[in-house]
PDB file of C-alpha atoms in Angstrom:
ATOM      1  CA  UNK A  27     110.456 -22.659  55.149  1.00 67.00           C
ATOM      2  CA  UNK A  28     114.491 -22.997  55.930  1.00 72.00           C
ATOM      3  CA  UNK A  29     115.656 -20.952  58.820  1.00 87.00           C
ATOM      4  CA  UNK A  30     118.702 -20.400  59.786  1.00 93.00           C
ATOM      5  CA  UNK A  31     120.252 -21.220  62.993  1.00 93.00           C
ATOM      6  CA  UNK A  32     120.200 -17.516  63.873  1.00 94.00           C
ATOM      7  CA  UNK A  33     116.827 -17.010  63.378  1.00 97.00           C
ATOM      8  CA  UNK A  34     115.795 -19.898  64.882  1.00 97.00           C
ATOM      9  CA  UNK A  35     117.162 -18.523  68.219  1.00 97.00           C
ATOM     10  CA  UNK A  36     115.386 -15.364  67.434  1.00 98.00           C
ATOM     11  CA  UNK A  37     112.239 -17.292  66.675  1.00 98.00           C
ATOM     12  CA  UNK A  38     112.616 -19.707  70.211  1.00 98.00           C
ATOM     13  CA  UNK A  39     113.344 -16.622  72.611  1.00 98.00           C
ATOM     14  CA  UNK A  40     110.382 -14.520  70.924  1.00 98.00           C
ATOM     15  CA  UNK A  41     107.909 -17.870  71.537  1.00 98.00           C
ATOM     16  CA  UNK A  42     109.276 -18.322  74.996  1.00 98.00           C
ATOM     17  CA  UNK A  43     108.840 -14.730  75.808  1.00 98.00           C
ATOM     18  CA  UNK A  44     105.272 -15.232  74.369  1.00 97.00           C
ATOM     19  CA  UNK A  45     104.438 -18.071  76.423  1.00 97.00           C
ATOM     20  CA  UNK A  46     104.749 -15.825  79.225  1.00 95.00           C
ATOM     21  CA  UNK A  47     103.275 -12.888  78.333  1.00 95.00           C
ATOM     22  CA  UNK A  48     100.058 -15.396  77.511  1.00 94.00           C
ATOM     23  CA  UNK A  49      99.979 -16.397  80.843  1.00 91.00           C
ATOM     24  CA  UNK A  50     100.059 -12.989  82.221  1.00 88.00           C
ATOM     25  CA  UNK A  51      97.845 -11.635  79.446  1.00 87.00           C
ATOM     26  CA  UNK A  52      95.492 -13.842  81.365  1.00 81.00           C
ATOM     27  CA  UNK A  53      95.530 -12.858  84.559  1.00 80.00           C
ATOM     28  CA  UNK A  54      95.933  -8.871  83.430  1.00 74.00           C
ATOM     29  CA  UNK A  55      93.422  -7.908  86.039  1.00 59.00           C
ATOM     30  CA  UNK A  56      96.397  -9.039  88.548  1.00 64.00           C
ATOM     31  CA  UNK A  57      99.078  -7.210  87.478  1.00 62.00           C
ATOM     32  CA  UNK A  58     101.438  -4.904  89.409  1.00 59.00           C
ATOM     33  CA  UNK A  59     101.562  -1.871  87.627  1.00 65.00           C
ATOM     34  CA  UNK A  60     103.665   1.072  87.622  1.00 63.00           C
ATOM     35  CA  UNK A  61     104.131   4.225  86.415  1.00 58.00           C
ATOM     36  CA  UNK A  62     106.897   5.160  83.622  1.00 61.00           C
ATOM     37  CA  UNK A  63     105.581   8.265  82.422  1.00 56.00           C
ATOM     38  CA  UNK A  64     102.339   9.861  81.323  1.00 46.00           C
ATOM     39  CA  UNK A  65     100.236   6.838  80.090  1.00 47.00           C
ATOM     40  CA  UNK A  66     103.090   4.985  79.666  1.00 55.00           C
ATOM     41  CA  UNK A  67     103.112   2.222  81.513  1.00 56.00           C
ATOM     42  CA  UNK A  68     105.400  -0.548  82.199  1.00 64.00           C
ATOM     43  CA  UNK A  69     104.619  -4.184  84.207  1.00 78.00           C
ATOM     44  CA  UNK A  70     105.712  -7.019  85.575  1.00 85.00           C
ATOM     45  CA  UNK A  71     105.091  -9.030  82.570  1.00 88.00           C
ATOM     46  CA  UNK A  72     107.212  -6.507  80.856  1.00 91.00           C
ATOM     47  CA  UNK A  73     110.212  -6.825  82.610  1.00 92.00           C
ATOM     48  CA  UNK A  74     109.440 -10.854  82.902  1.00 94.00           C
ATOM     49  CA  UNK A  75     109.413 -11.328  79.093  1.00 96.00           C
ATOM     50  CA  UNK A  76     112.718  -9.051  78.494  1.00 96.00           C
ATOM     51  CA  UNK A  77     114.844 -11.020  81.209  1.00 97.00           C
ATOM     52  CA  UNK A  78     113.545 -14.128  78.778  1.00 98.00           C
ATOM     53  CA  UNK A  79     114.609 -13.140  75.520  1.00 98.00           C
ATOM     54  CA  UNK A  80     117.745 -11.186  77.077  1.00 98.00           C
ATOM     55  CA  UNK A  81     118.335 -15.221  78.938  1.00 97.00           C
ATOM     56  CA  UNK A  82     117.802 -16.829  75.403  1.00 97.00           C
ATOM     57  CA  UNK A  83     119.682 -14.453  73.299  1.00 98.00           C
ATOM     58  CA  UNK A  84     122.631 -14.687  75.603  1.00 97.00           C
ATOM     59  CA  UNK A  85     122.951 -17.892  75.851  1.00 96.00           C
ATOM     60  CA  UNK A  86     123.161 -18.621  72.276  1.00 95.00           C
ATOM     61  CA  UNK A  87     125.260 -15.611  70.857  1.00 96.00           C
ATOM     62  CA  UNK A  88     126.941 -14.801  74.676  1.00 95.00           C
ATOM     63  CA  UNK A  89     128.867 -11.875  72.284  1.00 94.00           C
ATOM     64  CA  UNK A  90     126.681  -9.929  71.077  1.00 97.00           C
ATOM     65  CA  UNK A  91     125.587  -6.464  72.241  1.00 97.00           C
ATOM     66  CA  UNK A  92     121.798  -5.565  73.256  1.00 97.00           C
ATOM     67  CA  UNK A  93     119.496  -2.375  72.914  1.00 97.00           C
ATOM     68  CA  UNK A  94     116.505  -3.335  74.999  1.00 95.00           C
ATOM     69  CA  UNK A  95     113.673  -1.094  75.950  1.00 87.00           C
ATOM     70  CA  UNK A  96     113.357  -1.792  80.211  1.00 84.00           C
ATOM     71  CA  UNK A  97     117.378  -2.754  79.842  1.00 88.00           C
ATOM     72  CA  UNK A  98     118.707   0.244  77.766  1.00 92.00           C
ATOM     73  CA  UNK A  99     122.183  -0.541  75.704  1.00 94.00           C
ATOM     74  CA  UNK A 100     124.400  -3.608  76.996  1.00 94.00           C
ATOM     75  CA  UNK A 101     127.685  -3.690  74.933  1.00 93.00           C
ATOM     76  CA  UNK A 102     129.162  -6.992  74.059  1.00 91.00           C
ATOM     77  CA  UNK A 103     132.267  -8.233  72.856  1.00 91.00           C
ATOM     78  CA  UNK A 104     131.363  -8.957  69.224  1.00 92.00           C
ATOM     79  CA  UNK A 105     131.343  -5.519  67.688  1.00 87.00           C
ATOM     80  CA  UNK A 106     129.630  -6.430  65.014  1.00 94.00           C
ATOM     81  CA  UNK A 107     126.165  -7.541  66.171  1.00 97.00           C
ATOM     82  CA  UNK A 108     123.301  -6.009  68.102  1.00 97.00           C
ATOM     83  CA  UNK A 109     119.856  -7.258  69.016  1.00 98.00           C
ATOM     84  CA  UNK A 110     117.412  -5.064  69.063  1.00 98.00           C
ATOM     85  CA  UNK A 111     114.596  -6.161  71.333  1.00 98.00           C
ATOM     86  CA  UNK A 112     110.798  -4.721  72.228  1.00 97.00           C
ATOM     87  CA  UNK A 113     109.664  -7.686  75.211  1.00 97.00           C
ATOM     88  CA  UNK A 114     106.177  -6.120  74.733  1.00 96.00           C
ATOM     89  CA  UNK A 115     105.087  -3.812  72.086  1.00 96.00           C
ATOM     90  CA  UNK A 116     101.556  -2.862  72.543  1.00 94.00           C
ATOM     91  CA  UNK A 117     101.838  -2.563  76.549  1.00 90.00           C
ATOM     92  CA  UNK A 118      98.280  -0.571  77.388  1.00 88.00           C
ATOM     93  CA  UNK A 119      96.577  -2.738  74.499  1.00 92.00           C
ATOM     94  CA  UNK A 120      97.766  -5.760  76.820  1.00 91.00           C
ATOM     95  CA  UNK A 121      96.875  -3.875  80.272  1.00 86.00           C
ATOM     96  CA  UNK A 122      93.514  -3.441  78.737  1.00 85.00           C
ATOM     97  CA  UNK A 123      92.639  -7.105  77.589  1.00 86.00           C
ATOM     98  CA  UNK A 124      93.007  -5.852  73.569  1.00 91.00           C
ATOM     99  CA  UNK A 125      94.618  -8.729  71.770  1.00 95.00           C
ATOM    100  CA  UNK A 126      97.113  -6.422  69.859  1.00 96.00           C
ATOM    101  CA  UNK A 127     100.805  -6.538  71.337  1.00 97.00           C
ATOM    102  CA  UNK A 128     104.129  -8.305  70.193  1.00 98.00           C
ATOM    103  CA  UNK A 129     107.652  -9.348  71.256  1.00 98.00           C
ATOM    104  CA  UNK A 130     109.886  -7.816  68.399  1.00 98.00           C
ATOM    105  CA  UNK A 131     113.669  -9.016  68.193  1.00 98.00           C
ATOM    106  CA  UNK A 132     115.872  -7.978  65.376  1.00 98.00           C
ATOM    107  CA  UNK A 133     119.270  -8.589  64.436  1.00 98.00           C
ATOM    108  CA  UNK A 134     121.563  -5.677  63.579  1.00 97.00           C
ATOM    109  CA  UNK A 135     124.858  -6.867  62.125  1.00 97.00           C
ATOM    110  CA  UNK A 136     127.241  -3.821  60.949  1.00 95.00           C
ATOM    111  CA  UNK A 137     124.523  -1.202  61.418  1.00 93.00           C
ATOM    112  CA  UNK A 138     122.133  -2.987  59.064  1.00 96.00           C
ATOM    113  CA  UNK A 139     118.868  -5.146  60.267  1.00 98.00           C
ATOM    114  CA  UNK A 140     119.583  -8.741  58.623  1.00 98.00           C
ATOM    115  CA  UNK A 141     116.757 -10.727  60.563  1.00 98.00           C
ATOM    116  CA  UNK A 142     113.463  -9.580  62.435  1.00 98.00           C
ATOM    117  CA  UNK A 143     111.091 -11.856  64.499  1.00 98.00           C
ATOM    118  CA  UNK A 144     107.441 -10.369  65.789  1.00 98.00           C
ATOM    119  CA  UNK A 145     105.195 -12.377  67.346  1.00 98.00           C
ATOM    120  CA  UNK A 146     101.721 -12.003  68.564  1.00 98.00           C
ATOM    121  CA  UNK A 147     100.796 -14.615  71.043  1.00 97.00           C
ATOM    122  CA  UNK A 148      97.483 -13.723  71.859  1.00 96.00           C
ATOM    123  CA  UNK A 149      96.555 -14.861  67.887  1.00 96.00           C
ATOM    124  CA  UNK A 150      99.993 -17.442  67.777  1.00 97.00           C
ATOM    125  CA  UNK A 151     100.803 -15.258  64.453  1.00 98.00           C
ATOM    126  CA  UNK A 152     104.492 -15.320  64.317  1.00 98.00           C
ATOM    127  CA  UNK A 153     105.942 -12.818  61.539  1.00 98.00           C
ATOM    128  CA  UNK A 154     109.373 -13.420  60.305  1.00 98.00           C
ATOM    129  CA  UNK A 155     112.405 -12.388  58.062  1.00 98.00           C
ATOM    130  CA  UNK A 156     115.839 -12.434  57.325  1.00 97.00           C
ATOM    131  CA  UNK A 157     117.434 -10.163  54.824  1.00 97.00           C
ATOM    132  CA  UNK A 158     117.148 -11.472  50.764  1.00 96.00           C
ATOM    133  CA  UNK A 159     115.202 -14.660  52.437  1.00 97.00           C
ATOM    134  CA  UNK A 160     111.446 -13.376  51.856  1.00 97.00           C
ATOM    135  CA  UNK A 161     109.188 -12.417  54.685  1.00 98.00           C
ATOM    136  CA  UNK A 162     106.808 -15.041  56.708  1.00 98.00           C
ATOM    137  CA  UNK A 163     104.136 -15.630  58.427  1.00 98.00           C
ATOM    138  CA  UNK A 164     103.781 -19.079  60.079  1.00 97.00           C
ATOM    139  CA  UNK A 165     105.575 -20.012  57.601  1.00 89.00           C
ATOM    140  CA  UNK A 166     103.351 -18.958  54.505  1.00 97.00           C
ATOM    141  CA  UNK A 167     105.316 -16.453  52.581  1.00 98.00           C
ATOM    142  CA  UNK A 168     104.104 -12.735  52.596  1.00 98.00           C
ATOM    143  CA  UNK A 169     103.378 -10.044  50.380  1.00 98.00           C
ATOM    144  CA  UNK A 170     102.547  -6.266  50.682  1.00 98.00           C
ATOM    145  CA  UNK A 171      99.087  -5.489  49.117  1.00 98.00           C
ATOM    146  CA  UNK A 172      99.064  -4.593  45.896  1.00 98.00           C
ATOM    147  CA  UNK A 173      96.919  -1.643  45.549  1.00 97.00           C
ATOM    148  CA  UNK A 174      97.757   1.757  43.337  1.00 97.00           C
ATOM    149  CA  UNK A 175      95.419   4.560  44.744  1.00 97.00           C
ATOM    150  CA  UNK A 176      95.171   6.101  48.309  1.00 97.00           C
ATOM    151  CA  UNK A 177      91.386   6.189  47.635  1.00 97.00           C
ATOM    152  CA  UNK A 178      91.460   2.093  48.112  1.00 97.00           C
ATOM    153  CA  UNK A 179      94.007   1.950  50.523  1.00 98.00           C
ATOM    154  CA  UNK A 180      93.068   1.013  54.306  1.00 98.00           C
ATOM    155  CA  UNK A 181      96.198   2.604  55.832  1.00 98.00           C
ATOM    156  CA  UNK A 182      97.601   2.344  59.780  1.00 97.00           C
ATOM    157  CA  UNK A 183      99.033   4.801  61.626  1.00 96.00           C
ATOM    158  CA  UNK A 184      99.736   5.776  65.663  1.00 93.00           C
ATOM    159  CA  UNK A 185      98.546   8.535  67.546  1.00 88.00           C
ATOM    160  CA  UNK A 186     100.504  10.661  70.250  1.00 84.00           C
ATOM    161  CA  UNK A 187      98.801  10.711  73.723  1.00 80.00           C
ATOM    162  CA  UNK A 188      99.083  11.803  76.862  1.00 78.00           C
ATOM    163  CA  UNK A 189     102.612  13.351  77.377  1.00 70.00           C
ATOM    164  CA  UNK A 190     103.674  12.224  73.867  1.00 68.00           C
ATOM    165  CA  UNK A 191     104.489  13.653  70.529  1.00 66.00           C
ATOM    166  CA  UNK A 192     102.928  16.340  68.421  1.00 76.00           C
ATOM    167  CA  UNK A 193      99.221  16.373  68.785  1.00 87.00           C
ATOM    168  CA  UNK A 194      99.171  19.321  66.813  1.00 80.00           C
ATOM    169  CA  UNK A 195     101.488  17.856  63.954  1.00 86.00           C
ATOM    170  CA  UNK A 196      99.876  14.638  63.931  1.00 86.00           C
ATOM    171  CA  UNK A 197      96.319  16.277  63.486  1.00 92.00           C
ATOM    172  CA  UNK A 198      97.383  18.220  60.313  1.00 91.00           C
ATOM    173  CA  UNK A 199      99.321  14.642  58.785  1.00 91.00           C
ATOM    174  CA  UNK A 200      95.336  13.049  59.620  1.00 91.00           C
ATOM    175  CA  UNK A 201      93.083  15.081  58.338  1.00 93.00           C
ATOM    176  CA  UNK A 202      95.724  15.009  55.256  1.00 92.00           C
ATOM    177  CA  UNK A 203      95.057  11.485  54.834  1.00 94.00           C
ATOM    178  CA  UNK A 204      91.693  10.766  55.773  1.00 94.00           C
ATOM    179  CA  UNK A 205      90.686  13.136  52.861  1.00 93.00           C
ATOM    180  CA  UNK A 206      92.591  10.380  50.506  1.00 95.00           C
ATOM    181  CA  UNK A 207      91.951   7.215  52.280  1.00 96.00           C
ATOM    182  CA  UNK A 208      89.643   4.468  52.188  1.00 96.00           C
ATOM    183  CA  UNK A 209      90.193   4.272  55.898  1.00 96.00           C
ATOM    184  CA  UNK A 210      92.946   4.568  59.066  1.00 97.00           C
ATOM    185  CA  UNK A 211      93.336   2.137  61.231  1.00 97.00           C
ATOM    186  CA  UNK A 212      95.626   2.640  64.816  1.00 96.00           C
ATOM    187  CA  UNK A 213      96.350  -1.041  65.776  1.00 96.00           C
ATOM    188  CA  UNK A 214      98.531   0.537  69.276  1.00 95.00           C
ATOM    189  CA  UNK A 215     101.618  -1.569  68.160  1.00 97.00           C
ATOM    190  CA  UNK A 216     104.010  -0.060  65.238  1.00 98.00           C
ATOM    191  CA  UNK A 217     106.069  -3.721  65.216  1.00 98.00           C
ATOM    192  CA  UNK A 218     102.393  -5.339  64.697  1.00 98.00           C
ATOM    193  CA  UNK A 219     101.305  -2.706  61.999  1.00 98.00           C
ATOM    194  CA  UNK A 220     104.748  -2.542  60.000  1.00 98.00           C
ATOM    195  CA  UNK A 221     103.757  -6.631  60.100  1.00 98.00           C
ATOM    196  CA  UNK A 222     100.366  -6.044  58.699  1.00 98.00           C
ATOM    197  CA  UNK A 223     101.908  -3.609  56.153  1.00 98.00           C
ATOM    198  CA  UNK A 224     104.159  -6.999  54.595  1.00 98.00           C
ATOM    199  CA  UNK A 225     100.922  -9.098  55.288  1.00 98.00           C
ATOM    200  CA  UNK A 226      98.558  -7.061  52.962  1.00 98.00           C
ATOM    201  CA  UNK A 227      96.357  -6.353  55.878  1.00 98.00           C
ATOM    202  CA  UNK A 228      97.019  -2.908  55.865  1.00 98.00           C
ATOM    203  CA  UNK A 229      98.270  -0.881  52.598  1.00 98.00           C
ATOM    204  CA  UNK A 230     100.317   1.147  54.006  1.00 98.00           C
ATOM    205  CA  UNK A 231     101.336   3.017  57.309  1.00 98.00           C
ATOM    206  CA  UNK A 232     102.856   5.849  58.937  1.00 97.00           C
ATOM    207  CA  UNK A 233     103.944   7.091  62.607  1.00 96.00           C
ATOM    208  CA  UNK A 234     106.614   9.116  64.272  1.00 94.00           C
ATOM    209  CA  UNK A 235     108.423   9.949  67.794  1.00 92.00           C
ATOM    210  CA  UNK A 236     109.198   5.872  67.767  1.00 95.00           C
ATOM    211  CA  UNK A 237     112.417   4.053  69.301  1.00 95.00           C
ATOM    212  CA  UNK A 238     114.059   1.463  66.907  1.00 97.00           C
ATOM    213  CA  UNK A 239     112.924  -1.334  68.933  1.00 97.00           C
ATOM    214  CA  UNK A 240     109.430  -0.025  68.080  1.00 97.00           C
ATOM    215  CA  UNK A 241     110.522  -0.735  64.689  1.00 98.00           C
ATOM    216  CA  UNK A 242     113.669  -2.453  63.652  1.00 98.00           C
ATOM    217  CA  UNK A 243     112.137  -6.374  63.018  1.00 98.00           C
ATOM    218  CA  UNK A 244     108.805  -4.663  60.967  1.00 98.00           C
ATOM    219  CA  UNK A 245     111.093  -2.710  58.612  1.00 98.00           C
ATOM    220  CA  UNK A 246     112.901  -5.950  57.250  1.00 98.00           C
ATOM    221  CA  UNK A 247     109.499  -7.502  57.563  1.00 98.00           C
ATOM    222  CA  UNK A 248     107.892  -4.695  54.423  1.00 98.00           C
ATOM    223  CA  UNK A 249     110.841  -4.850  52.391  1.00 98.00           C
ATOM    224  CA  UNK A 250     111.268  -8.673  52.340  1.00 98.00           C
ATOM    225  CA  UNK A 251     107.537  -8.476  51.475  1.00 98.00           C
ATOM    226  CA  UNK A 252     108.157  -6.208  48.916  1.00 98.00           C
ATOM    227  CA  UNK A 253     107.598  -2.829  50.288  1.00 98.00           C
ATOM    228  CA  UNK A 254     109.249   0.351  50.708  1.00 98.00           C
ATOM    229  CA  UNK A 255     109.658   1.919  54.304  1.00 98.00           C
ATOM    230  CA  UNK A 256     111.512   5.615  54.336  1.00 98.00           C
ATOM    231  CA  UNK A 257     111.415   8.091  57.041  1.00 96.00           C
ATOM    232  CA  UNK A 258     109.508  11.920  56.945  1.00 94.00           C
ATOM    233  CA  UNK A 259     112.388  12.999  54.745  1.00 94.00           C
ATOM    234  CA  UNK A 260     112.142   9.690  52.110  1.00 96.00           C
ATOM    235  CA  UNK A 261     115.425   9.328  53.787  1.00 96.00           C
ATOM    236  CA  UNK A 262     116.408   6.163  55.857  1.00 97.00           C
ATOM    237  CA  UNK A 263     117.530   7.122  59.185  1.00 95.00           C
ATOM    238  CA  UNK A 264     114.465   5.708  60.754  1.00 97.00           C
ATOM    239  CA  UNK A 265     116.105   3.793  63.654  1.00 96.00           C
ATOM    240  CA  UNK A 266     117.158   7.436  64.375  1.00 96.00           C
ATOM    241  CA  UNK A 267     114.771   9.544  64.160  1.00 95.00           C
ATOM    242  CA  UNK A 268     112.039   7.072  65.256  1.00 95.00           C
ATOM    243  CA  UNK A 269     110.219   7.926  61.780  1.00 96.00           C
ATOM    244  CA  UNK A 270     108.497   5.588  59.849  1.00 97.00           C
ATOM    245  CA  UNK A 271     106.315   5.909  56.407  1.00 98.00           C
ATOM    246  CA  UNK A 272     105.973   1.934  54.725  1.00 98.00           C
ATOM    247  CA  UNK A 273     103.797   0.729  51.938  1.00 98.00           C
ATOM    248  CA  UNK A 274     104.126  -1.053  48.384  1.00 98.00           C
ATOM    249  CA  UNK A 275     106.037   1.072  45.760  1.00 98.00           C
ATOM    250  CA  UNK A 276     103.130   3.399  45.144  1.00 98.00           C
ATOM    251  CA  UNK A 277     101.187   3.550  47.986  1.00 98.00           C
ATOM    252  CA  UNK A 278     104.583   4.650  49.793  1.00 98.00           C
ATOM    253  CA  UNK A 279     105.214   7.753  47.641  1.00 97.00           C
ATOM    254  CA  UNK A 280     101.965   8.921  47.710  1.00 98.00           C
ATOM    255  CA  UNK A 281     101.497   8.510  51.815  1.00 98.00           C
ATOM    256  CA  UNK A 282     104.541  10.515  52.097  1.00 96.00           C
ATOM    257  CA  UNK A 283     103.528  12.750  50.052  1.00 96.00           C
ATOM    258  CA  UNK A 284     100.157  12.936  51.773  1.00 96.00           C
ATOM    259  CA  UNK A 285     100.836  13.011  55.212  1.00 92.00           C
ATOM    260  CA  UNK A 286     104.060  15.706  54.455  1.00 85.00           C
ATOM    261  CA  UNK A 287     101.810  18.575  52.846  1.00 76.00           C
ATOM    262  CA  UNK A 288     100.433  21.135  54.698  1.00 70.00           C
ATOM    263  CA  UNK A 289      96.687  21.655  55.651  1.00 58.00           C
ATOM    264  CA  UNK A 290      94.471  21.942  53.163  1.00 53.00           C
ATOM    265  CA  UNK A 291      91.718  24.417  53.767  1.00 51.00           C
ATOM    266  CA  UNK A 292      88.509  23.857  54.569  1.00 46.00           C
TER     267      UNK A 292
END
């Protein structure tokens, strides 16, 4: 596939990044960890992969602006563009030896995401996008899964924890879908899920109480694949409201539909 010089850099800082987090990822048992909330936790090989991609990013576009998880918002002189970065997304998968975590970059020019880049070193899978280009996967074009019913459908989702979100909520929106569902699936990364989503791995997926680094790259990634991604509301302030329901045409309506009704009784 043709890239284009931007997401090329994109593609570079993410592999970089992911070079290092490799080398950490082995070693894990090693790490300095601390504390950045209830089971939330942030390391060393964190921090090391953001000062990367912040490095490469910089270097090549030295005017654009940044939203970075560790780094927070750093303006820039452009005005027009914004990276939107995730250094690690899947942090206690990686301080737990589970091979599911991602460095997610995407490109916001004028408020709307125009390229995305996740990559998953720990399997070398390296998801890509740019906006009316197609999605990727090295380099073999993607498609959403093309199933019709809920009853087929394998479908992701993340679950609050310790200190986060509505357990409560999120309970109701499961046993909602698990009634409809072939099965659910909670891979502990929402960049690597939305990726699955334009893959075909999983059929659909749904989670809320994200930031838009969470999800910025895997949004172009389903609907350059073909899908649909809306938030709670079928609306699409997801980078906002860190709310995310994606699928294939069908699959999308209906999960929204699913996971929005209220409990059934028993």
């Amino acid at each position: 596939m043709a890239r284009s010089a931007l997401l090329n850099v994109m593609v570079q800082a993410a592999m970089k990044a992911g070079r290092s987090l490799s080398r950490d990822f082995g070693e894990v048992q090693n790490l300095q960890v601390s504390m950045k909330g209830p089971g939330d936790y942030v390391s060393q090989a964190d921090r090391k992969a953001e000062e990367i991609v912040y490095a490469e990013l910089s270097k090549a576009r030295p005017g654009y602006a940044f939203l970075m998880e560790e780094r927070g918002a750093v303006e820039g002189e452009d005005g027009q563009h914004r990276w939107i970065v995730d250094p690690l997304d899947g942090t206690t998968n990686f301080l737990h030896g589970i091979p599911l975590f991602s460095v997610s970059i995407a490109l916001e020019r004028q408020g709307q995401v125009v390229a995305g880049v996740v990559y998953n070193p720990a399997m070398d899978e390296l998801y890509t996008a740019e906006r009316g280009g197609g999605a990727f996967m090295n380099d073999r074009r993607l498609r959403v899964a093309g199933r019709s019913k809920l009853t087929d459908a394998v479908i992701g989702c993340g679950m609050p924890h310790l200190g986060r979100g509505q357990h409560g909520n999120f309970l109701i929106e499961l046993r909602n879908v698990m009634a409809e569902v072939s099965g659910v699936r909670r891979l502990g990364s929402a960049a690597l899920d939305l990726a699955y989503v334009a893959a075909g791995r999983m059929d659909g997926f749904w989670e809320t109480g994200l930031s838009s680094w969470d999800i910025a790259a895997g949004i172009l990634l389903v609907r350059e694949a073909g899908g649909f991604v809306s938030d709670m509301d079928g609306a699409q302030d997801m980078l906002d409201n860190g709310e995310v329901v994606a699928g294939n045409e069908i699959i999308q309506r209906a999960l929204l539909k699913t996971v929005k009704k209220p409990l059934a009784p028993r």
